[in-house]
Short mmCIF file of C-alpha atoms and ligand atoms in Angstrom, two decimals:
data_model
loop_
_atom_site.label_atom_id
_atom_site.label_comp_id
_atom_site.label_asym_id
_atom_site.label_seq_id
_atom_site.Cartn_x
_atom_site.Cartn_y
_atom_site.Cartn_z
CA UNK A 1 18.92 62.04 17.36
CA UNK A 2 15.09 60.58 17.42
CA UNK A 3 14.49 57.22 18.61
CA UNK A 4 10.92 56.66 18.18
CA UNK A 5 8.69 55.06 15.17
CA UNK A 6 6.23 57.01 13.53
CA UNK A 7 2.77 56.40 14.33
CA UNK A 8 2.85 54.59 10.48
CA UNK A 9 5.81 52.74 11.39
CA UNK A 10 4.48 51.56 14.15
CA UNK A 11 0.83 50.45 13.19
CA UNK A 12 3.32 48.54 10.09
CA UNK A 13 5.14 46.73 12.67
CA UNK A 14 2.25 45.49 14.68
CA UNK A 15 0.29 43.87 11.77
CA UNK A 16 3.29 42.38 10.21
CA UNK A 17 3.72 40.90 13.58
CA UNK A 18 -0.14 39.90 13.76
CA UNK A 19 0.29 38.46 10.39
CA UNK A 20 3.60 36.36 11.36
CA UNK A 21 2.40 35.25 14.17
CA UNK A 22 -1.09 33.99 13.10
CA UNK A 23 -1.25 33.11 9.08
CA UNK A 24 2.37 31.32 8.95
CA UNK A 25 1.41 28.19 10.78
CA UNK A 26 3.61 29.44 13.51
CA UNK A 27 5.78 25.84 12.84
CA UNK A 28 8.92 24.93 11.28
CA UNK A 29 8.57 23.77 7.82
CA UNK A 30 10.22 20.47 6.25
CA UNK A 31 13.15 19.94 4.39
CA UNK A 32 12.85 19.72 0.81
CA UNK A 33 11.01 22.27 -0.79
CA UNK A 34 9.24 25.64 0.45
CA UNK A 35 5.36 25.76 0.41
CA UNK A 36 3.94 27.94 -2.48
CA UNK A 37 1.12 28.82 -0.48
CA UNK A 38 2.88 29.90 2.45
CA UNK A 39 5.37 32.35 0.14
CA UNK A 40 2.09 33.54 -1.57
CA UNK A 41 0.43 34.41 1.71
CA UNK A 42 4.17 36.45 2.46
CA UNK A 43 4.17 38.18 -1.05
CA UNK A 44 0.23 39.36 -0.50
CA UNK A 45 1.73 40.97 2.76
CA UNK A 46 4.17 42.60 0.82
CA UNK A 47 6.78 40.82 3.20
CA UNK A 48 8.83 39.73 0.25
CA UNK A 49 8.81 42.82 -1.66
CA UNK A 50 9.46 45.36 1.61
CA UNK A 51 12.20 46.89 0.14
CA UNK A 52 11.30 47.13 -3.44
CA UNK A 53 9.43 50.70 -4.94
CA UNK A 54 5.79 50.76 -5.25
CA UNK A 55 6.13 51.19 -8.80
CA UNK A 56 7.50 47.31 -9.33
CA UNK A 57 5.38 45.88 -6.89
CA UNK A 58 6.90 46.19 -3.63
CA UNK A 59 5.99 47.93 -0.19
CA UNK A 60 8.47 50.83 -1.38
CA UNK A 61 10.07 51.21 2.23
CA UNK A 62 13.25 52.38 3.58
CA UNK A 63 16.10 50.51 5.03
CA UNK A 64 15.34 51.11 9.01
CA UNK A 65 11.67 50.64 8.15
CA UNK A 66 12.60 47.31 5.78
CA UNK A 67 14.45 46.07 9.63
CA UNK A 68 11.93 46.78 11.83
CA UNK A 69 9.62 44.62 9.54
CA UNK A 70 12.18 41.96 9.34
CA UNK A 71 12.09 41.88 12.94
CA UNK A 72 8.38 41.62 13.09
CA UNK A 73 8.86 38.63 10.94
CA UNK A 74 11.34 37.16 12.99
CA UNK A 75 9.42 37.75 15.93
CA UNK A 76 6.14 36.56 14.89
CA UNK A 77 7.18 33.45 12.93
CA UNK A 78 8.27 30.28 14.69
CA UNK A 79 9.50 28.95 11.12
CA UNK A 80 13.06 30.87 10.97
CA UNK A 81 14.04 29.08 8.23
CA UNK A 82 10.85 30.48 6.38
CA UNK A 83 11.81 33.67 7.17
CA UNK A 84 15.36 33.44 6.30
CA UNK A 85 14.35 32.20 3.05
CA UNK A 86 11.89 34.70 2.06
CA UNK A 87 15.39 37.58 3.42
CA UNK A 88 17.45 35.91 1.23
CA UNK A 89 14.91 36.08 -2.03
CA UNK A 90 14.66 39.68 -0.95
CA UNK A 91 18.31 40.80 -0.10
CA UNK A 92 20.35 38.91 -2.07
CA UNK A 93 18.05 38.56 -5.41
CA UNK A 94 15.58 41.15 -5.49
CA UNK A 95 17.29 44.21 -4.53
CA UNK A 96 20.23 43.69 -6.85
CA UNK A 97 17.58 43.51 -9.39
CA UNK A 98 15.62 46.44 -8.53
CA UNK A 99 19.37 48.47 -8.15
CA UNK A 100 21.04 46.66 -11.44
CA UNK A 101 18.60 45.57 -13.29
CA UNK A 102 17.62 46.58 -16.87
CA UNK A 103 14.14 47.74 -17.29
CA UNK A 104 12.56 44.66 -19.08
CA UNK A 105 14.57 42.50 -16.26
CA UNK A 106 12.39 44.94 -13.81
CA UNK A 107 9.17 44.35 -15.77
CA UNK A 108 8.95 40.63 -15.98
CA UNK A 109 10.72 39.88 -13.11
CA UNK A 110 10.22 42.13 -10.26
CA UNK A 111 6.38 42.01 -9.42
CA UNK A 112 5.69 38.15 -10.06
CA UNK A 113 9.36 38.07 -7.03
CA UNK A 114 7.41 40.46 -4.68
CA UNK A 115 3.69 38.76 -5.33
CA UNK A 116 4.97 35.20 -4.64
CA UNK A 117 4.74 34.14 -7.77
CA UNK A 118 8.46 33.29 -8.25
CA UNK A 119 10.95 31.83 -5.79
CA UNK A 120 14.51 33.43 -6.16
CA UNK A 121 18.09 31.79 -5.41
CA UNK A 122 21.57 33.22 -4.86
CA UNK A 123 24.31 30.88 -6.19
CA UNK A 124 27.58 32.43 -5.62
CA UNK A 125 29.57 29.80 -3.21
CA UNK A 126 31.56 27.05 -4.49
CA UNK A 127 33.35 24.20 -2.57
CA UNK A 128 36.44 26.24 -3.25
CA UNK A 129 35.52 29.19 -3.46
CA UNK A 130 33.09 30.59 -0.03
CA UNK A 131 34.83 33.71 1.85
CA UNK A 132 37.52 33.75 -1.02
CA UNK A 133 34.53 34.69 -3.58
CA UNK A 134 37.51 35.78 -6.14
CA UNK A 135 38.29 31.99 -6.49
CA UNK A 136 35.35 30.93 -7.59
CA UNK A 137 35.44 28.26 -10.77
CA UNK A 138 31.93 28.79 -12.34
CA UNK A 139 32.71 29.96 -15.69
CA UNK A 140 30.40 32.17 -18.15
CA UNK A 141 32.02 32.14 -21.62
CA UNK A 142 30.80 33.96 -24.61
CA UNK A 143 29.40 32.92 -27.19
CA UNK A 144 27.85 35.31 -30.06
CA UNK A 145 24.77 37.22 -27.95
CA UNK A 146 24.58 34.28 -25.19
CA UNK A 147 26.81 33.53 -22.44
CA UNK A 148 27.50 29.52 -21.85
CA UNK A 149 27.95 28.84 -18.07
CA UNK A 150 29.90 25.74 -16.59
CA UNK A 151 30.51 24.72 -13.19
CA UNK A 152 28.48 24.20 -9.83
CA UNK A 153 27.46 26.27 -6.72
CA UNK A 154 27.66 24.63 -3.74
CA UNK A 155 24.85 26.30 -0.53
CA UNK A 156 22.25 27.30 -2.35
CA UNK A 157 18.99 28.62 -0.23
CA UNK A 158 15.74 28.24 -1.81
CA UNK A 159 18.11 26.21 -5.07
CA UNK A 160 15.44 22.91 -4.76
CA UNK A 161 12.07 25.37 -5.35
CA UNK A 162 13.56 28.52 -7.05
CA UNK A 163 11.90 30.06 -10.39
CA UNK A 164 15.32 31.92 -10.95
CA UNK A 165 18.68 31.95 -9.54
CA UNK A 166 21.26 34.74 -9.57
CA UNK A 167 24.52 33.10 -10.61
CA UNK A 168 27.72 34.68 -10.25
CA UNK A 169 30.14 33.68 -12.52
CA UNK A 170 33.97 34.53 -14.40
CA UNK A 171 34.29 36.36 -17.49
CA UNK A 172 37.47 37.46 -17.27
CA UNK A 173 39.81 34.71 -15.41
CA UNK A 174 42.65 36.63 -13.49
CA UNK A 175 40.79 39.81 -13.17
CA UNK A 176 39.77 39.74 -9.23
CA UNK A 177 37.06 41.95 -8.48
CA UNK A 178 36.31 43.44 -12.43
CA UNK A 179 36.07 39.74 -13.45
CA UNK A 180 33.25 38.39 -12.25
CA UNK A 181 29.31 38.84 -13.96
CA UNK A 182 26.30 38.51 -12.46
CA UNK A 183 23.51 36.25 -14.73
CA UNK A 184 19.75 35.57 -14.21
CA UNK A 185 19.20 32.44 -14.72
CA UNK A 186 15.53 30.56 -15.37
CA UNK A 187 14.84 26.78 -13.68
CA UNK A 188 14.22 25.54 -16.45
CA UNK A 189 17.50 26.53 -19.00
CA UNK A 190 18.62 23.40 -20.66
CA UNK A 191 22.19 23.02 -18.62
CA UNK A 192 21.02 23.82 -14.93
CA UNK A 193 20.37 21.48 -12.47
CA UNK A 194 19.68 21.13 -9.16
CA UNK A 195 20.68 18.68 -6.40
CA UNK A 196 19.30 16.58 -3.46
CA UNK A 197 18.70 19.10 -0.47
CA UNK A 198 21.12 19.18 2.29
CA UNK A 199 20.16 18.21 6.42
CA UNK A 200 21.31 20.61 8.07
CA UNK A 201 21.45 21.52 11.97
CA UNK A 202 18.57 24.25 12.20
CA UNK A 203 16.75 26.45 9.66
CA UNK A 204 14.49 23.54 8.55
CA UNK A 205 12.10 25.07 6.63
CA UNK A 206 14.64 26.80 4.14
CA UNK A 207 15.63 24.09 1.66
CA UNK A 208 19.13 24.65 0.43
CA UNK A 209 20.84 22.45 -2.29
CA UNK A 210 23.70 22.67 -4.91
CA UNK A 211 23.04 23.72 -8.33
CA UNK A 212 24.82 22.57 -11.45
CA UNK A 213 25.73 24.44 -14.64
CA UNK A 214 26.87 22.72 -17.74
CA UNK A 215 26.67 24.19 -21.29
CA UNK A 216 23.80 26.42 -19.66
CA UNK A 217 23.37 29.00 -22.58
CA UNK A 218 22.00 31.88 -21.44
CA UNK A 219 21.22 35.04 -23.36
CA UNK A 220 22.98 38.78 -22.87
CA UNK A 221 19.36 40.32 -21.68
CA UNK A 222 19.65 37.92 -18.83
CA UNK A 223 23.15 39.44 -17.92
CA UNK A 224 22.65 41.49 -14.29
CA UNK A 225 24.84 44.68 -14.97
CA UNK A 226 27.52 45.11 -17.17
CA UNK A 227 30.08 42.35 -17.52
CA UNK A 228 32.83 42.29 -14.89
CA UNK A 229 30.17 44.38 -12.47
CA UNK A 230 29.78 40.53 -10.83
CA UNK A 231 31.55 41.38 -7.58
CA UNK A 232 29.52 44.95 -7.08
CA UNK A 233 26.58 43.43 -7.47
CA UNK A 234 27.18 41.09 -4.96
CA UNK A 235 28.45 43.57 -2.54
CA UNK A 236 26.08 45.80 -2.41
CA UNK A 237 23.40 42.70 -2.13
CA UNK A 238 25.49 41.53 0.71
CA UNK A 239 24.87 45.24 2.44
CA UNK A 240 21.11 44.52 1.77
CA UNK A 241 21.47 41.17 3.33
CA UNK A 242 23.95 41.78 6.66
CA UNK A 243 22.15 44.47 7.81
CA UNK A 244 18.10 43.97 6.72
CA UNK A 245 18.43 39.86 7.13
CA UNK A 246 19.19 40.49 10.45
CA UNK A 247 16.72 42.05 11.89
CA UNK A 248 14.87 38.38 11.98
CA UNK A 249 17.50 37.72 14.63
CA UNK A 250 16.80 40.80 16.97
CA UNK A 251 13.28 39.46 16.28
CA UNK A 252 14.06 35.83 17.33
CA UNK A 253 15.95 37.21 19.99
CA UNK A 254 12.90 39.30 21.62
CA UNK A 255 11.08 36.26 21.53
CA UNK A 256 13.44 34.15 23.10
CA UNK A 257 14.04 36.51 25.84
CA UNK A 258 9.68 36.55 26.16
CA UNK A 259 10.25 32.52 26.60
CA UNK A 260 13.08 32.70 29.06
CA UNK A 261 11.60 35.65 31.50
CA UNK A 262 7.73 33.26 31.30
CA UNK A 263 9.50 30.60 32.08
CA UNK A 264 11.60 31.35 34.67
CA UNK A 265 8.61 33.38 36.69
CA UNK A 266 6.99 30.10 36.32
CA UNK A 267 9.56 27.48 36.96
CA UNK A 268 9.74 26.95 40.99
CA UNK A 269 12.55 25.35 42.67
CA UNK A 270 14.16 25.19 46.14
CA UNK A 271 10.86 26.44 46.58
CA UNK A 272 10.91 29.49 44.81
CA UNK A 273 10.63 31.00 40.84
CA UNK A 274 14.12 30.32 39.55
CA UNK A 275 13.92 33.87 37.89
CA UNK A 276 14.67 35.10 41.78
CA UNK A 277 18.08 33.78 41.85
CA UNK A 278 20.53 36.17 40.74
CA UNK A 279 22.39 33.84 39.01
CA UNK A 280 19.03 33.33 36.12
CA UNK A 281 18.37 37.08 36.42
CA UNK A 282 21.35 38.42 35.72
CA UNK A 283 21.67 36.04 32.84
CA UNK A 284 18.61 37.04 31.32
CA UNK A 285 19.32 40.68 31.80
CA UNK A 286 23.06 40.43 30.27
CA UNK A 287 20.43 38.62 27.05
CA UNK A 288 18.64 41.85 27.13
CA UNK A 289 21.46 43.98 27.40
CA UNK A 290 23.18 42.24 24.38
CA UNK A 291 19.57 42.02 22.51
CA UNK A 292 19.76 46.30 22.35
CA UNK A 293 22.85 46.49 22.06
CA UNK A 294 23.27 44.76 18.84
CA UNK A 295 19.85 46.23 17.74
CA UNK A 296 20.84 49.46 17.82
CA UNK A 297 23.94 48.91 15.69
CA UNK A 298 21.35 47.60 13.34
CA UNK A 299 19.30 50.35 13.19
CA UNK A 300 22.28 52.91 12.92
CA UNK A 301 24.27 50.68 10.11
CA UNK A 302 20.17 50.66 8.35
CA UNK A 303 19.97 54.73 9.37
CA UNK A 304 23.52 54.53 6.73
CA UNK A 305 22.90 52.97 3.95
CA UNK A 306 19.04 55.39 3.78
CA UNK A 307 21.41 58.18 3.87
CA UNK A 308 23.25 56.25 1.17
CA UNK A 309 26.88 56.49 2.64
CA UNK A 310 29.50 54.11 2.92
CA UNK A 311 28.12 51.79 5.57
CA UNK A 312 30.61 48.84 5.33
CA UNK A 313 31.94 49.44 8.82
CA UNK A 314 28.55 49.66 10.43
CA UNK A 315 27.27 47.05 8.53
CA UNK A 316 29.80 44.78 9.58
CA UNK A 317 29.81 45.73 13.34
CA UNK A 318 25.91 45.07 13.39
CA UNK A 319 26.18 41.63 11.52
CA UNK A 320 28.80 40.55 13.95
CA UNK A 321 26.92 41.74 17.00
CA UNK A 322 23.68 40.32 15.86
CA UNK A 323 24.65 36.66 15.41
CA UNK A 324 26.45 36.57 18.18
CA UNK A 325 24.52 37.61 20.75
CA UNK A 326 21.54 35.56 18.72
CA UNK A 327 23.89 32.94 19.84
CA UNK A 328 24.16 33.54 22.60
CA UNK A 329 20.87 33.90 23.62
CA UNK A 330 19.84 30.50 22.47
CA UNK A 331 22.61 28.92 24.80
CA UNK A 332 21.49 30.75 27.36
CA UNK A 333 17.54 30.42 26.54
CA UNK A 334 18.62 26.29 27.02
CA UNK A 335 20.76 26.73 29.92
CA UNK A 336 18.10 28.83 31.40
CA UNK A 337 15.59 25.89 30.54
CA UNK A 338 17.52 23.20 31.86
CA UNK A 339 16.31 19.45 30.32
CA UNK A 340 13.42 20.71 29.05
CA UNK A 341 15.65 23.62 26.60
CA UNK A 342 17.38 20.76 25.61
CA UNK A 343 14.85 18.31 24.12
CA UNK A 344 13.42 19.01 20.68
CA UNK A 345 9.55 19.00 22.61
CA UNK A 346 10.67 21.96 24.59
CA UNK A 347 11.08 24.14 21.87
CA UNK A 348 14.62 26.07 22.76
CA UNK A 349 16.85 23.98 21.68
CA UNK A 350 15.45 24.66 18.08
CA UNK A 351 16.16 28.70 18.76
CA UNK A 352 20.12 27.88 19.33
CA UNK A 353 19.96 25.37 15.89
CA UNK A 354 18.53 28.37 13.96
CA UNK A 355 21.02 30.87 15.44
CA UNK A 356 24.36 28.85 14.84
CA UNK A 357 24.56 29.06 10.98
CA UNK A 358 23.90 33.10 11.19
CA UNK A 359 28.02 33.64 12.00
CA UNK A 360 28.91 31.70 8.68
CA UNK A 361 25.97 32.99 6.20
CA UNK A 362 26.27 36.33 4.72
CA UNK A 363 29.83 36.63 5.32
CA UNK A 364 31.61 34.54 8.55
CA UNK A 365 32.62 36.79 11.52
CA UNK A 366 36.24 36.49 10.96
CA UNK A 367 35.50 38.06 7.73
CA UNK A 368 33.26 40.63 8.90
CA UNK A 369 36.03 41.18 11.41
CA UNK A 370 38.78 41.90 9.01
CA UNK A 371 36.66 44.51 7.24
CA UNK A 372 36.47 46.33 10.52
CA UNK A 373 40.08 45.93 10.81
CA UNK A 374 40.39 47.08 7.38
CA UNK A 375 38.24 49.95 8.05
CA UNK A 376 40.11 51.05 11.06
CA UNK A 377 43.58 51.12 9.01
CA UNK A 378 44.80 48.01 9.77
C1 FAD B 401 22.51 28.33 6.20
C2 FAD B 401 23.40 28.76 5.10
C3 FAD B 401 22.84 29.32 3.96
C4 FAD B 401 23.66 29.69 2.89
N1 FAD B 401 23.06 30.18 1.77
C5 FAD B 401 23.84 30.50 0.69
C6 FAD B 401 23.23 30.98 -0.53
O1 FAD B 401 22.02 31.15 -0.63
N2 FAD B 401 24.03 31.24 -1.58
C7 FAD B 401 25.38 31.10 -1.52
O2 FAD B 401 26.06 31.38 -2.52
N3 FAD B 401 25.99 30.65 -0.38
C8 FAD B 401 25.24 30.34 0.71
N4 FAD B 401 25.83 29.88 1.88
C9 FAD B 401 27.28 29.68 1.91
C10 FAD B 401 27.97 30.74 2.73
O3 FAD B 401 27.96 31.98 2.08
C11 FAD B 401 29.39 30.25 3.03
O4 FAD B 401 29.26 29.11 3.87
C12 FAD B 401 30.24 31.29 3.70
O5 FAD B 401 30.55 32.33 2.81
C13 FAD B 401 31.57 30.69 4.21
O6 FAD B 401 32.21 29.97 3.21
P1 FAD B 401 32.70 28.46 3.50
O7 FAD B 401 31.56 27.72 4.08
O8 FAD B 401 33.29 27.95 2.25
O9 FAD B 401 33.78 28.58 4.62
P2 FAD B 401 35.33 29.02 4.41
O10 FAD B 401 35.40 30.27 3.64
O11 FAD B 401 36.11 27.85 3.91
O12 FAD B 401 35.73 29.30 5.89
C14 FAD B 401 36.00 28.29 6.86
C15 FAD B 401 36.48 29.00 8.12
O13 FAD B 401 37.71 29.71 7.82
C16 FAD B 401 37.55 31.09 8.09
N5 FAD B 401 38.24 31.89 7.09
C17 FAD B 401 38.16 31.78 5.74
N6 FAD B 401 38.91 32.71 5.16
C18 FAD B 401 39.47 33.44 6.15
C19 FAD B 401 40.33 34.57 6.19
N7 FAD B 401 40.75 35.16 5.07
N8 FAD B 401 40.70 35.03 7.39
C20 FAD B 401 40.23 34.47 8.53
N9 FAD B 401 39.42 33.41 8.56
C21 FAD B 401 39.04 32.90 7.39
C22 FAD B 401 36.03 31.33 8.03
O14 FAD B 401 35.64 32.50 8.74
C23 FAD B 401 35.49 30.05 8.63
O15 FAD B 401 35.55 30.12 10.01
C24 FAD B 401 25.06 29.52 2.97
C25 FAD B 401 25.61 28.98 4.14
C26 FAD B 401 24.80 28.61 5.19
C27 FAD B 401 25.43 28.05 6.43
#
């Protein structure tokens, strides 16, 4: 077992982290819409294309090298919500291209996704249908060589600027798993629209919105994998996104713990640094213990799916672990802070906003839980 970066790896991680820390404005964005020029500046890094071979534009990386980037994103980049969105373009819409695509879906889309050009969206939760995906009501009807989809997706990141949307919808009512298809679908297709953005708690600078679908013809080529390969498609982007995603919460993590140990060195009451009581250390050394401990079940459930085995159960033990502890660690990083972590001009209470949607996204922890169950025979 080796636990050190290469020399490559390493020199990566440091300018990614240079590069996140000085050319994305190192401030949350605004509601509403994500700036072009920011995701160009991202795509010329190759951050939204990590992943993806060299041959369609991307950086061409591997898994636990993909992470450790993610993390140097996370790191460097006040914006979380920038970052998430670019992860979620990546995880959930580019890779399932780049592993189910056909080749012309490759050609046209794949290098304009990785260069910035285009903004992708995932659209697979509905009001009724979110941890239940096998519910969902968005239907995808035939109709000669086109498909005609109907219904509405409810949480969609990046759904106010995206160029293209991956839309999951039912082909075959009744038929679980097998009956759900996976579509590409363009802006601007007669039939799709998209509604006001949502306020939500933290992640500012990732706009999310519903999207609606009615009579939205779209043609076969545009079809992602064979009919009724829907739900695989989605899995396997969902292994993409629980494990890679998260690295931008070890990342956020490391710098919250930077914040914490500055501040309370600095901080002097009762006359001395409040980082001497035991109480503050020992709370900032349980955030480091729970910072390595969930990133190394990232790295080992990353480590998996390189060696392209069945990673569900680490997968779903890092995910859980992550956003957790990135939970955690934003409590404590405002506890630790006292008024000042909890007013907005402080700058801590923002880490805890950004952390709290991370156990529902991607999968809640009670579901992430039951596939460990599951996993472990029960
Ligand atoms: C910031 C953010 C970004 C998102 N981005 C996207 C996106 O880009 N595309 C997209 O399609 N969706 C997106 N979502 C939606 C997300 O995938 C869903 O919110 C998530 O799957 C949970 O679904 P739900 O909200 O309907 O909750 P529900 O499934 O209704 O769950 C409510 C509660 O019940 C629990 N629960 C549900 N079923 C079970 C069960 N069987 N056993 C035990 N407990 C259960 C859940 O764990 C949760 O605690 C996003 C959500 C957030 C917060």
């Amino acid at each position: 077992m080796d636990f050190s970066w290469s020399t490559d790896q390493e020199a990566l991680y440091e300018r990614g982290l240079a590069f996140a820390r000085n050319e994305l404005g190192g401030g949350p964005g605004k509601d509403g819409g994500l700036q072009r020029a920011t995701w160009s500046k991202l795509g010329g890094f190759g951050y939204l294309g990590l992943s993806v071979p060299t041959a369609h534009g991307g950086l061409g990386l591997d898994a636990l090298t993909t992470v450790r980037m993610v993390e140097a994103l996370g790191k460097g980049c006040a914006d979380t919500g920038l970052v998430f969105s670019a992860c979620a373009h990546l995880f959930a819409c580019v890779m399932p291209i780049v592993e189910s695509g056909t080749e012309t879906q490759q050609r046209e889309l794949l290098p304009r996704l990785c260069s910035g050009e285009l903004i992708a969206a995932n659209a697979i939760s509905e009001s009724g249908a979110g941890s239940d995906v096998f519910s969902l009501k968005t239907r995808a009807s035939r109709d000669g060589r086109d498909y005609v989809l109907d219904g509405e997706k409810g949480w969609v990141t990046n759904g106010p600027t995206a160029d293209v949307y991956l839309v999951y919808a039912v082909t075959k009512p009744g038929a679980g798993f097998l009956g759900i298809s996976a579509f590409l679908v363009s802006r601007d297709t007669p039939g799709l629209t998209v509604g006001s953005p949502f306020k939500k708690m933290g992640l500012t600078g990732s706009p999310i919105s519903p999207i609606y679908l009615e009579g939205c013809r779209v043609p076969e080529s545009r079809r992602l994998g064979k009919e009724g390969q829907g739900s695989a498609v989605f899995r396997r982007s969902m292994q993409w996104e629980r494990a890679c995603l998260f690295g931008s919460y070890v990342g956020l993590m490391e710098r919250t713990l930077e914040k914490c140990i500055t501040f309370a060195s600095q901080r002097v009451q009762g006359g001395k640094p409040i980082g001497k009581y035991q109480a503050i250390s020992h709370r900032i050394a349980d955030m480091k213990q729970r910072l390595e401990a969930a990133r190394l079940l990232l790295y080992r459930a990353c480590w998996k799916l390189d060696r392209k085995e069945d990673a569900m159960l680490e997968v779903a033990l890092a995910k859980v672990a992550v956003s957790e502890a990135a939970i955690q660690s934003g409590l404590d990083a405002v506890q630790i802070h006292g008024g000042s972590g909890y007013v907005e001009e402080g700058g801590v209470e923002q880490l805890l906003r950004d952390a709290v949607p991370s156990t529902i996204f991607s999968g809640t922890s009670e579901i992430q839980r039951d596939i460990i169950a599951s996993r472990l025979g029960l």
